[in-house]
Amino acid sequence: MRQMRRRTRTRGWQSTFSGPTGLALIAPFLAVAAVFIVYPFVELLRTAFGEPNGFGNVGDFLKSPAARRTLWTTCFTSLIVTVIVVGLGAVLAWSLRTTRSRLTRMVIAMAVFVPLWMGAVMKIYAFTVLLERFGVVNRTLTSIGLIDEPVQLLRTQFAVVAGMTYQMLPYAVLPMYAVYVTIDLNLIQAAESMGASRVRALRDVVTPLALPGLLASTVIVYVICIGYYLTPVLLGGATAPFTASLIADDIFNLFQPQQAAVSSVLLLIVAGIVILGGLRLVGRERMRRALG
Amino acid sequence: MSSQRTHARRGMRGRPGTLTALMVGALVATFASACGGSDSGSGSGSGGDPKSLVIAGWGGSFTAANKEAFYDQFEKETGIKVTIATPGGGFAAKVAAQRAGNNIEWDLLEAPGGDTSKLVLDGNLEKFPASLVQAVTPLVADGALRPSPAEPYYLDHGGTVNLIGCNTKLVKKCPTNPREFFDVKSFPGTRGITANNPIFTSLFGLAGDGVQPQQYFPADVDRAMNSLKRIKPNVSVWATTPAQMQQAIVDGEVAIMQAPNTVLISAMKSVPELKLYWEGGLLFDEGWCVPKGAKNKEAAFKFIQWYAEKRELQAKFTTKLGAGTAGRDMQKYLSPEVLKNLPINKTGVTLVDGMAGAKQQQELGKRLREILVG
């Protein structure tokens, strides 16, 4: 359809440029990308796989139990957060799409937007106030008699997962909502008129249509999660850092930039695998559509 | 996209376009702010403006007291604008990283224990000019110019002590020295250990295992790590910033905390039940120094001289925080009560050999990380 339209507009303004003009127009971007993306990336690879052992640097790096555990913590915690966030995000986005109540829409929209606009430090501090030993959660649980004395919530994996889930929720809700908007709600009525229950209609009609979006948000959320730094440091404490903390520690405390580079490359590889896996699963075309 | 929108309009609920646009806008704004606002810790250098001075400190109550006692006054008297950066620790490595990147962001450091020695060892400090040495020598205590008057690289201002603070509201029996701190059976209670400097933490581990101060160096790394490994299950907080230490004490998250005296004394305002035990305390010198290649080093040296001249302000600072001072004849300026509580006048406190520590800092740092994370 788009091609037909293009063919009819041969005169006057054109939405496409000739090769050289296009190249000239894109040149500033290419220059910026070369300086700020390609060059640092090449430098990063050179540092990571350079002195002293080339590719053996990765093996040396992984000999450290702390490095292995940190990588595992990063990947596993991010996975938990991603599952929760995408599950919750799907429900919230669907409610946002289908509700008839203006109030419900406003409440959900605000719940999604407000954390997005708040500073990360503020959000994390709010969680500290909630989760500390004599914080809101512990005091509430003690006063209603569920626990006898305060339990450790701060500086646990629970705290990290809770904090990250809260911060990541918008990143799942927004793309999911964008996908749900493209689904014709009459399809559900059609399915129900053919005898399907609401659940069945959601499962057999809505879910397959939303699947590319679901996978796209999974990929987005996971890739952002593995780069988290502040939340694991402040809510998780010094004993369960993410790889990003290790990178900072290597650069700023131990001054071994080469180790930091190896960590960074490993994170990049994980992100790359997740993105490629996502593309393969849904197919490039559907993924592109899901991302708008 | 246009076909999608018409399509959606035919659905149950109309007008999703505005909301979608709002959401996309919000997402873009977040990404933009996330990219721009990630580095909050460092101050920005100003390219050699003579009316500007960037001072890096370790934050918390210490930097706040410095600002109140010195920075604001200095700014008022000289017209040199002071910008404070609070990297929170790891000064030596951070300066090394800045030098490697050819961009020294800081002009003056209020560098805490161990870092000063490491900075000297790495050749990352500006030597004090002869005129400055001449001007401050009569004003500061003997030996305050370190490592030696012939090689003046930093002005020691008394240092801080890492010692044990114990909340008597939360535990009945307090450990009075490192050995008892590590004896979790006889002295039950949740513990916190300061972990922002591997030398502090490792020596504390050694002391807890019964090593005498004269045997601290060269540090027996295995012994220190084993000692810390044993106590790890009983430590709920390994604090890496002063703010964290303070939070852990004030919220009652830990009953027994090993932390710098400045942090503990500051926390006592909220927790009057906190008792301090100086035996086995580790004293590190601490000083004003100028990173090599600092953009405003003239202003930095000017500040050091100004600081040395202002002994009454030093007394104000010391009285507030219980931290040390560089001044000569400070008994004239301080009350006997404050003098008695100065780290330097406490028995059982060991002055740590910063140079020896600096030589093992990287090894200790790597091994400590394995203990904490592994």
XYZ file of C-alpha atoms in Angstrom:
666
model
C 0.000 0.000 0.000
C 2.810 2.332 0.955
C 4.577 1.553 -2.306
C 1.495 2.413 -4.331
C 1.276 5.745 -2.614
C 4.912 6.413 -3.326
C 4.502 5.682 -6.995
C 1.666 8.178 -7.430
C 3.765 10.980 -5.892
C 6.413 11.428 -8.532
C 6.281 15.174 -8.667
C 6.712 17.847 -6.037
C 7.778 16.927 -2.518
C 9.238 13.487 -2.098
C 9.556 11.547 1.103
C 12.694 9.771 -0.109
C 16.035 11.227 -1.095
C 18.492 10.208 -3.726
C 21.461 8.165 -2.488
C 24.084 10.949 -2.222
C 21.674 13.464 -0.646
C 20.560 10.875 1.882
C 24.124 10.045 2.711
C 25.003 13.712 3.111
C 22.063 14.235 5.427
C 22.938 11.255 7.566
C 26.649 12.157 7.667
C 26.503 14.216 10.908
C 24.827 11.319 12.664
C 27.391 8.870 11.306
C 30.194 11.141 12.489
C 28.709 11.421 15.970
C 28.136 7.669 16.091
C 31.704 6.996 14.993
C 33.164 9.255 17.666
C 30.873 8.423 20.544
C 29.829 4.825 19.863
C 32.205 3.042 17.510
C 35.481 4.439 18.816
C 34.777 3.840 22.537
C 33.456 0.396 21.690
C 36.611 -0.547 19.807
C 38.709 0.835 22.684
C 36.650 -1.223 25.118
C 37.255 -4.401 23.135
C 40.962 -3.588 22.855
C 41.250 -3.111 26.601
C 39.236 -6.227 27.373
C 41.027 -8.542 24.957
C 44.436 -6.866 24.962
C 47.146 -7.148 27.601
C 47.992 -9.448 29.294
C 46.321 -12.579 27.843
C 44.115 -11.543 24.934
C 40.919 -13.591 24.952
C 42.315 -15.485 27.937
C 41.470 -12.390 29.990
C 37.879 -13.604 30.165
C 39.000 -16.930 31.620
C 41.202 -15.135 34.147
C 38.317 -12.902 35.072
C 35.918 -15.812 35.563
C 38.381 -17.561 37.885
C 37.243 -15.146 40.570
C 34.254 -16.594 42.483
C 33.155 -13.052 43.277
C 33.022 -12.179 39.573
C 31.100 -15.363 38.729
C 28.650 -14.872 41.555
C 28.094 -11.256 40.619
C 27.383 -12.159 37.000
C 24.955 -14.830 38.159
C 23.251 -12.444 40.611
C 22.904 -9.880 37.832
C 21.395 -12.282 35.297
C 19.176 -14.183 37.719
C 17.802 -11.186 39.635
C 17.104 -9.453 36.329
C 15.218 -12.536 35.152
C 13.006 -12.559 38.257
C 12.341 -8.840 37.901
C 11.573 -9.230 34.189
C 9.048 -12.030 34.764
C 7.245 -10.073 37.491
C 7.362 -6.779 35.628
C 6.133 -8.175 32.308
C 3.366 -10.183 34.001
C 2.191 -7.226 36.044
C 2.722 -4.830 33.160
C 0.566 -6.948 30.819
C -2.333 -6.867 33.273
C -1.977 -3.145 33.970
C -1.677 -2.260 30.293
C -4.714 -4.373 29.441
C -6.729 -2.658 32.181
C -5.609 0.688 30.842
C -6.708 -0.331 27.343
C -10.112 -1.750 28.194
C -11.422 0.120 31.206
C -14.374 2.450 30.633
C -13.833 4.345 33.846
C -11.974 7.603 33.425
C -10.911 7.416 37.075
C -9.350 3.958 36.720
C -7.490 5.127 33.623
C -6.166 8.157 35.466
C -5.118 6.143 38.506
C -3.271 3.529 36.453
C -1.707 6.148 34.210
C -0.502 8.153 37.194
C 0.805 5.014 38.919
C 2.837 4.310 35.803
C 4.003 7.865 35.074
C 4.833 9.209 38.503
C 7.644 6.718 39.239
C 8.971 7.432 35.772
C 9.315 11.111 36.560
C 10.827 10.667 40.021
C 14.588 10.577 40.483
C 16.119 7.132 41.045
C 17.723 8.153 44.337
C 14.369 9.370 45.648
C 12.637 6.124 44.719
C 15.359 4.059 46.331
C 15.335 6.190 49.458
C 11.585 5.678 49.702
C 12.205 1.942 49.683
C 14.858 2.331 52.395
C 12.300 4.077 54.585
C 9.802 1.301 53.925
C 12.130 -1.648 54.390
C 14.573 -0.678 57.137
C 14.615 -2.558 60.414
C 12.201 -0.231 62.147
C 10.641 0.937 58.907
C 7.036 1.068 57.791
C 6.758 -2.567 56.657
C 8.387 -4.063 59.731
C 6.376 -1.859 62.100
C 3.114 -2.758 60.375
C 3.876 -6.482 60.422
C 4.876 -6.309 64.085
C 1.827 -4.307 65.128
C -0.645 -6.686 63.487
C 1.201 -9.573 65.119
C 2.434 -11.336 61.989
C 6.022 -11.232 63.207
C 7.433 -10.953 66.724
C 10.480 -8.904 65.945
C 11.618 -6.992 62.875
C 12.958 -9.095 60.009
C 15.804 -8.089 57.756
C 14.318 -6.683 54.556
C 16.854 -4.061 53.558
C 20.058 -5.382 51.988
C 18.366 -8.572 50.762
C 17.575 -9.851 47.293
C 13.920 -9.207 48.074
C 14.652 -5.506 48.503
C 16.519 -5.365 45.196
C 13.737 -7.187 43.330
C 11.050 -4.961 44.883
C 12.945 -1.761 44.116
C 13.769 -2.764 40.561
C 10.245 -4.009 39.833
C 8.813 -0.661 40.883
C 11.238 1.233 38.687
C 10.922 -1.039 35.658
C 7.121 -1.328 35.559
C 6.612 1.635 33.189
C 9.023 0.096 30.684
C 6.696 -2.904 30.408
C 3.358 -1.094 30.598
C 4.117 1.465 27.897
C 5.129 -0.889 25.040
C 2.401 -3.368 26.011
C -0.197 -0.624 25.909
C 1.047 0.449 22.502
C 0.488 -3.127 21.290
C -2.926 -3.540 22.910
C -4.089 -0.353 21.202
C -3.629 -2.070 17.848
C -5.862 -4.986 18.852
C -9.466 -4.658 17.784
C -11.539 -5.259 20.873
C -14.448 -6.409 18.719
C -12.460 -9.592 18.214
C -13.166 -10.540 21.818
C -16.853 -9.966 21.341
C -16.682 -12.034 18.189
C -14.952 -14.870 20.026
C -17.474 -14.697 22.840
C -20.352 -14.723 20.392
C -18.931 -17.976 19.096
C -19.129 -19.439 22.578
C -15.664 -18.730 23.994
C -15.393 -17.693 27.630
C -13.647 -14.356 28.404
C -10.544 -16.211 29.574
C -10.476 -18.355 26.461
C -10.965 -15.303 24.261
C -8.049 -13.561 25.973
C -5.885 -16.640 25.678
C -6.666 -17.619 22.086
C -7.334 -14.251 20.496
C -5.583 -11.461 22.404
C -2.424 -13.241 23.552
C -1.236 -14.395 20.110
C -1.781 -10.881 18.768
C 0.059 -9.334 21.716
C 2.885 -11.872 21.783
C 5.416 -9.862 19.795
C 4.810 -6.900 22.123
C 5.099 -9.137 25.152
C 8.429 -10.480 23.958
C 9.607 -7.015 22.969
C 8.945 -5.659 26.463
C 10.613 -8.724 27.963
C 13.732 -7.966 25.959
C 13.659 -4.241 26.784
C 13.108 -4.822 30.495
C 15.769 -7.513 30.798
C 18.408 -5.556 28.920
C 17.835 -2.464 31.079
C 17.800 -4.591 34.252
C 21.237 -6.138 33.795
C 22.756 -2.646 33.744
C 21.307 -1.631 37.131
C 23.779 -0.042 39.508
C 22.281 2.212 42.185
C 19.444 -0.031 43.332
C 21.559 -3.139 44.063
C 24.160 -0.981 45.826
C 21.705 0.856 48.056
C 19.047 -1.800 48.641
C 21.160 -4.928 48.250
C 24.314 -3.867 50.081
C 27.967 -4.690 49.594
C 27.585 -8.469 49.586
C 25.308 -8.922 46.553
C 26.355 -6.364 43.951
C 25.461 -6.322 40.264
C 28.151 -6.430 37.617
C 27.866 -2.655 37.222
C 29.066 -2.224 40.823
C 31.990 -4.515 40.121
C 32.880 -2.366 37.119
C 32.782 0.793 39.238
C 34.824 -0.940 41.943
C 37.425 -2.034 39.405
C 37.753 1.427 37.937
C 37.492 3.610 41.030
C 38.763 1.503 43.921
C 41.142 -1.093 42.553
C 42.164 0.716 39.378
C 42.149 -2.302 37.094
C 40.423 -0.951 33.970
C 41.096 -4.137 32.065
C 38.924 -6.190 34.455
C 36.241 -3.535 34.199
C 36.379 -3.816 30.415
C 35.969 -7.596 30.550
C 32.905 -7.232 32.814
C 31.437 -4.676 30.442
C 31.950 -6.892 27.418
C 30.349 -9.850 29.227
C 27.296 -7.703 30.009
C 27.162 -6.604 26.381
C 27.266 -10.233 25.268
C 24.395 -11.161 27.599
C 22.367 -8.219 26.285
C 23.219 -9.187 22.701
C 22.113 -12.789 23.222
C 18.819 -11.671 24.752
C 18.105 -9.235 21.917
C 19.017 -11.740 19.188
C 17.016 -14.453 20.954
C 14.017 -12.119 21.097
C 14.353 -11.298 17.398
C 14.553 -14.971 16.456
C 11.552 -15.900 18.567
C 9.158 -13.352 17.158
C 10.750 -12.722 13.813
C 12.271 -9.424 12.892
C 9.244 -8.017 11.112
C 6.827 -8.588 13.977
C 9.323 -7.244 16.493
C 9.734 -4.085 14.424
C 5.978 -3.639 14.333
C 5.687 -4.256 18.074
C 8.245 -1.573 18.797
C 6.288 0.850 16.576
C 0.583 3.929 12.012
C -2.382 5.912 10.674
C -4.208 2.727 9.795
C -3.591 1.422 13.295
C -5.141 4.478 14.803
C -8.351 4.316 12.778
C -8.451 0.657 13.534
C -8.247 1.291 17.235
C -10.900 3.968 17.097
C -13.341 1.434 15.914
C -12.659 -0.558 19.099
C -14.571 -0.460 22.365
C -12.711 2.474 23.832
C -11.952 5.584 21.836
C -9.187 8.196 21.882
C -6.156 6.175 22.785
C -3.992 8.483 20.667
C -3.416 11.175 23.293
C -2.487 8.683 25.956
C -0.102 6.854 23.643
C 1.587 10.111 22.727
C 1.865 11.035 26.391
C 3.400 7.669 27.196
C 5.909 7.808 24.405
C 6.844 11.330 25.496
C 7.302 10.176 29.054
C 9.501 7.320 27.951
C 11.683 9.597 25.863
C 11.982 12.081 28.732
C 13.030 9.318 31.093
C 15.682 8.007 28.783
C 17.001 11.523 28.306
C 17.156 12.214 32.034
C 18.614 8.796 32.782
C 21.423 9.447 30.365
C 22.085 12.933 31.627
C 21.771 12.436 35.343
C 23.746 9.301 36.047
C 26.849 10.836 37.491
C 25.951 12.741 40.607
C 29.085 12.138 42.560
C 31.635 14.282 40.882
C 32.066 18.002 40.711
C 33.000 19.563 37.455
C 36.285 21.228 36.900
C 36.121 24.692 35.543
C 39.175 24.834 33.331
C 41.485 26.824 35.520
C 39.271 29.674 36.679
C 41.326 31.410 39.399
C 38.138 32.254 41.266
C 37.082 28.651 41.601
C 38.079 25.680 43.778
C 36.730 22.133 43.596
C 37.157 20.252 46.867
C 36.567 16.508 47.002
C 35.693 14.969 50.311
C 34.131 11.842 51.599
C 30.758 13.384 52.351
C 28.393 12.910 55.272
C 28.813 14.856 58.486
C 32.548 15.295 57.871
C 32.198 17.330 54.706
C 29.207 19.178 56.151
C 31.320 20.259 59.130
C 34.182 21.288 56.837
C 31.803 23.394 54.788
C 30.385 25.061 57.840
C 33.746 25.703 59.500
C 35.951 26.500 56.506
C 34.538 26.482 52.982
C 31.808 29.081 53.441
C 34.128 31.431 55.303
C 36.918 30.972 52.740
C 34.513 31.735 49.941
C 33.377 34.907 51.705
C 36.887 36.164 52.470
C 38.608 35.414 49.170
C 35.794 35.458 46.651
C 36.952 32.054 45.403
C 33.919 29.909 44.710
C 34.109 26.526 46.423
C 32.441 23.559 44.761
C 32.129 20.392 46.794
C 32.347 16.910 45.298
C 31.739 13.865 47.464
C 33.168 10.751 45.830
C 32.876 9.011 49.216
C 36.156 7.093 49.168
C 38.720 5.509 46.888
C 40.426 8.865 46.307
C 43.742 7.377 45.246
C 42.244 5.196 42.502
C 39.881 7.937 41.386
C 42.677 10.467 41.017
C 44.722 7.829 39.158
C 41.752 7.252 36.823
C 41.344 10.989 36.277
C 45.012 11.368 35.479
C 44.850 8.451 33.058
C 41.915 10.184 31.376
C 43.827 13.462 31.399
C 41.052 15.291 33.174
C 41.698 16.175 36.798
C 38.321 17.212 38.149
C 39.367 18.110 41.677
C 41.703 20.796 43.006
C 41.889 19.900 46.661
C 41.240 16.688 48.534
C 40.190 16.200 52.114
C 41.587 12.710 51.641
C 41.030 10.172 54.385
C 43.376 7.560 55.766
C 45.450 5.413 53.491
C 44.527 7.320 50.342
C 47.021 10.076 51.134
C 49.872 7.564 51.344
C 48.752 5.784 48.211
C 48.573 9.121 46.376
C 52.125 9.966 47.447
C 53.314 6.484 46.517
C 51.785 6.747 43.035
C 53.258 10.209 42.481
C 49.805 11.686 42.022
C 50.147 14.742 44.259
C 51.538 18.225 43.751
C 54.413 19.024 46.083
C 53.720 22.010 48.352
C 55.624 25.077 47.095
C 58.431 26.321 49.351
C 56.569 29.547 50.097
C 53.596 27.607 51.425
C 55.817 25.391 53.579
C 57.499 28.456 55.002
C 54.205 30.136 55.753
C 52.502 27.218 57.480
C 55.399 25.653 59.407
C 55.076 27.952 62.445
C 51.314 27.478 62.454
C 50.971 23.709 62.333
C 51.974 20.962 64.735
C 55.397 19.337 64.318
C 55.200 16.558 61.775
C 51.925 17.771 60.279
C 53.592 18.206 56.898
C 53.726 14.680 55.528
C 55.273 12.322 54.668
C 58.177 14.550 55.817
C 58.955 18.283 55.927
C 61.511 17.693 53.164
C 58.840 16.099 51.001
C 55.703 18.018 51.850
C 52.793 16.498 49.920
C 49.937 16.787 52.357
C 48.978 18.601 55.527
C 47.802 16.129 58.124
C 44.909 17.350 60.185
C 44.778 14.798 62.943
C 43.026 11.964 61.259
C 40.132 9.782 62.228
C 39.939 6.570 64.184
C 37.981 3.499 63.212
C 36.622 2.184 66.475
C 33.733 0.278 67.982
C 30.408 1.879 68.777
C 27.840 -0.113 70.715
C 24.138 0.663 71.174
C 23.459 -0.176 74.828
C 19.735 -0.053 74.174
C 19.998 -3.078 71.862
C 22.647 -5.216 73.574
C 23.348 -5.865 77.241
C 27.048 -6.660 76.943
C 29.253 -4.544 74.684
C 32.505 -5.715 73.089
C 35.217 -3.341 74.240
C 37.937 -4.225 71.707
C 38.312 -5.935 68.302
C 38.861 -9.386 69.831
C 35.558 -9.178 71.676
C 33.881 -7.722 68.581
C 34.843 -10.894 66.690
C 33.693 -13.108 69.595
C 30.073 -13.395 68.504
C 29.212 -16.095 71.066
C 30.128 -14.109 74.185
C 28.921 -10.812 72.745
C 25.764 -11.410 70.739
C 24.258 -8.630 68.623
C 23.980 -7.585 64.970
C 27.200 -6.135 63.657
C 28.296 -3.625 61.081
C 31.791 -3.239 59.640
C 33.145 -0.391 57.558
C 34.265 -1.651 54.175
C 35.122 1.476 52.184
C 38.859 1.002 52.587
C 40.356 -2.497 52.380
C 43.246 -1.592 54.719
C 40.945 -0.512 57.543
C 38.785 -3.602 57.162
C 41.670 -6.067 56.850
C 43.558 -4.716 59.868
C 40.366 -4.878 61.880
C 40.091 -8.542 60.866
C 43.676 -9.141 61.992
C 43.105 -7.361 65.308
C 39.975 -9.449 65.812
C 42.072 -12.570 65.366
C 44.492 -11.448 68.071
C 47.290 -9.930 65.998
C 49.190 -7.264 67.918
C 49.524 -3.791 66.348
C 53.288 -4.099 65.864
C 52.643 -7.170 63.659
C 50.045 -5.535 61.381
C 52.509 -5.062 58.506
C 53.245 -6.661 56.201
C 49.644 -7.771 56.607
C 49.003 -11.509 56.732
C 46.353 -11.417 54.025
C 45.078 -14.973 54.493
C 44.706 -14.564 58.210
C 42.836 -11.283 57.832
C 40.464 -12.734 55.243
C 39.771 -15.893 57.247
C 38.952 -13.801 60.266
C 36.502 -11.677 58.240
C 35.024 -14.771 56.622
C 34.249 -16.261 60.032
C 32.384 -13.197 61.224
C 30.563 -12.546 57.908
C 27.340 -14.420 58.866
C 26.949 -12.093 61.861
C 27.530 -8.884 59.939
C 24.341 -7.409 58.554
C 25.899 -4.262 57.128
C 29.215 -3.817 55.325
C 29.016 -0.063 55.012
C 30.741 1.622 52.115
C 29.636 5.219 52.689
C 29.428 7.318 55.874
C 25.746 7.895 55.180
C 25.156 4.130 55.171
C 27.031 3.690 58.456
C 24.997 6.417 60.056
C 21.714 5.022 58.728
C 22.523 1.540 60.050
C 23.231 2.864 63.546
C 20.399 5.369 63.760
C 17.790 2.907 62.467
C 18.998 0.274 64.905
C 19.825 -2.071 62.041
C 23.100 -2.840 63.770
C 23.754 -2.890 67.497
C 27.537 -2.905 67.260
C 29.284 -0.908 64.557
C 32.895 -0.455 63.631
C 33.122 3.001 62.059
C 35.132 6.232 62.076
C 34.842 8.329 65.239
C 33.409 11.215 63.230
C 30.481 9.071 62.103
C 29.880 7.562 65.537
C 30.040 10.898 67.372
C 27.653 12.365 64.848
C 25.280 9.384 65.269
C 25.318 9.834 69.061
C 23.109 12.889 68.614
C 20.266 10.595 67.523
C 21.334 7.567 69.562
C 22.535 8.814 72.965
C 22.812 5.200 74.138
C 25.758 4.667 71.783
C 28.976 3.957 73.688
C 32.426 4.201 72.108
C 35.312 1.809 72.776
C 38.685 3.134 71.682
C 40.822 0.097 72.499
C 42.242 -1.341 69.294
C 41.131 1.723 67.372
C 42.916 2.326 64.060
C 44.141 5.878 63.511
C 44.845 6.988 59.981
C 46.298 10.343 59.192
C 44.208 12.479 56.956
C 45.119 15.491 55.009
C 44.690 18.326 52.625
C 46.439 17.588 49.362
C 46.408 18.732 45.754
C 46.165 16.191 42.909
C 48.872 16.480 40.301
C 47.711 18.605 37.383
C 44.845 20.206 39.319
C 43.268 22.994 37.300
C 43.117 25.461 40.188
C 46.121 24.447 42.230
C 46.985 28.034 43.172
C 43.576 28.412 44.819
C 44.068 25.034 46.505
C 47.423 26.051 48.025
C 45.901 29.345 49.020
C 43.196 27.446 50.870
C 45.763 25.298 52.728
C 47.600 28.382 53.944
C 44.344 30.070 54.891
C 43.297 26.936 56.791
C 46.569 26.839 58.747
C 46.125 30.481 59.734
C 42.604 29.951 61.068
C 43.227 28.025 64.259
C 40.039 29.294 65.887
C 38.033 27.829 63.006
C 39.943 24.549 63.350
C 38.956 24.517 67.004
C 35.315 25.041 66.037
C 35.506 22.128 63.599
C 37.194 19.827 66.100
C 34.737 20.694 68.850
C 31.821 19.895 66.586
C 33.070 16.593 65.212
C 35.747 15.297 67.561
C 38.041 15.036 64.550
C 41.686 16.022 64.701
C 43.328 19.277 63.741
C 46.608 20.393 62.197
C 47.181 23.431 64.399
C 50.129 24.070 66.685
C 49.370 24.818 70.365
C 45.737 23.867 70.011
C 45.344 23.642 73.796
C 44.956 27.413 73.675
C 41.917 27.100 71.452
C 40.221 23.919 72.683
C 38.442 23.111 75.930
C 40.042 20.391 78.124
C 36.943 18.252 77.592
C 37.435 18.237 73.796
C 41.218 17.800 74.070
C 40.735 14.691 76.184
C 38.564 13.100 73.490
C 40.859 13.809 70.548
C 41.908 10.603 68.764
C 45.566 11.456 69.270
C 45.115 11.604 73.042
C 43.317 8.273 73.425
C 45.076 5.222 74.788
C 44.843 1.937 72.908
C 44.716 3.654 69.536
C 47.288 2.641 66.910
C 48.575 4.968 64.216
C 48.514 2.883 61.055
C 51.526 2.941 58.760
C 49.819 4.400 55.714
C 52.741 3.700 53.361
C 52.864 0.015 54.283
C 49.106 -0.169 53.875
C 49.183 1.560 50.517
C 51.648 -1.030 49.196
C 49.177 -3.840 49.930
C 46.008 -1.908 49.193
C 45.221 -3.462 45.828
C 45.856 -7.021 46.963
C 43.768 -6.515 50.084
C 41.020 -4.888 48.034
C 40.793 -7.831 45.622
C 40.776 -10.402 48.393
C 38.247 -8.493 50.467
C 35.892 -8.410 47.509
C 36.118 -12.185 47.244
C 35.142 -12.459 50.912
C 32.256 -10.010 50.669
C 30.774 -11.179 47.401
C 32.064 -14.696 46.814
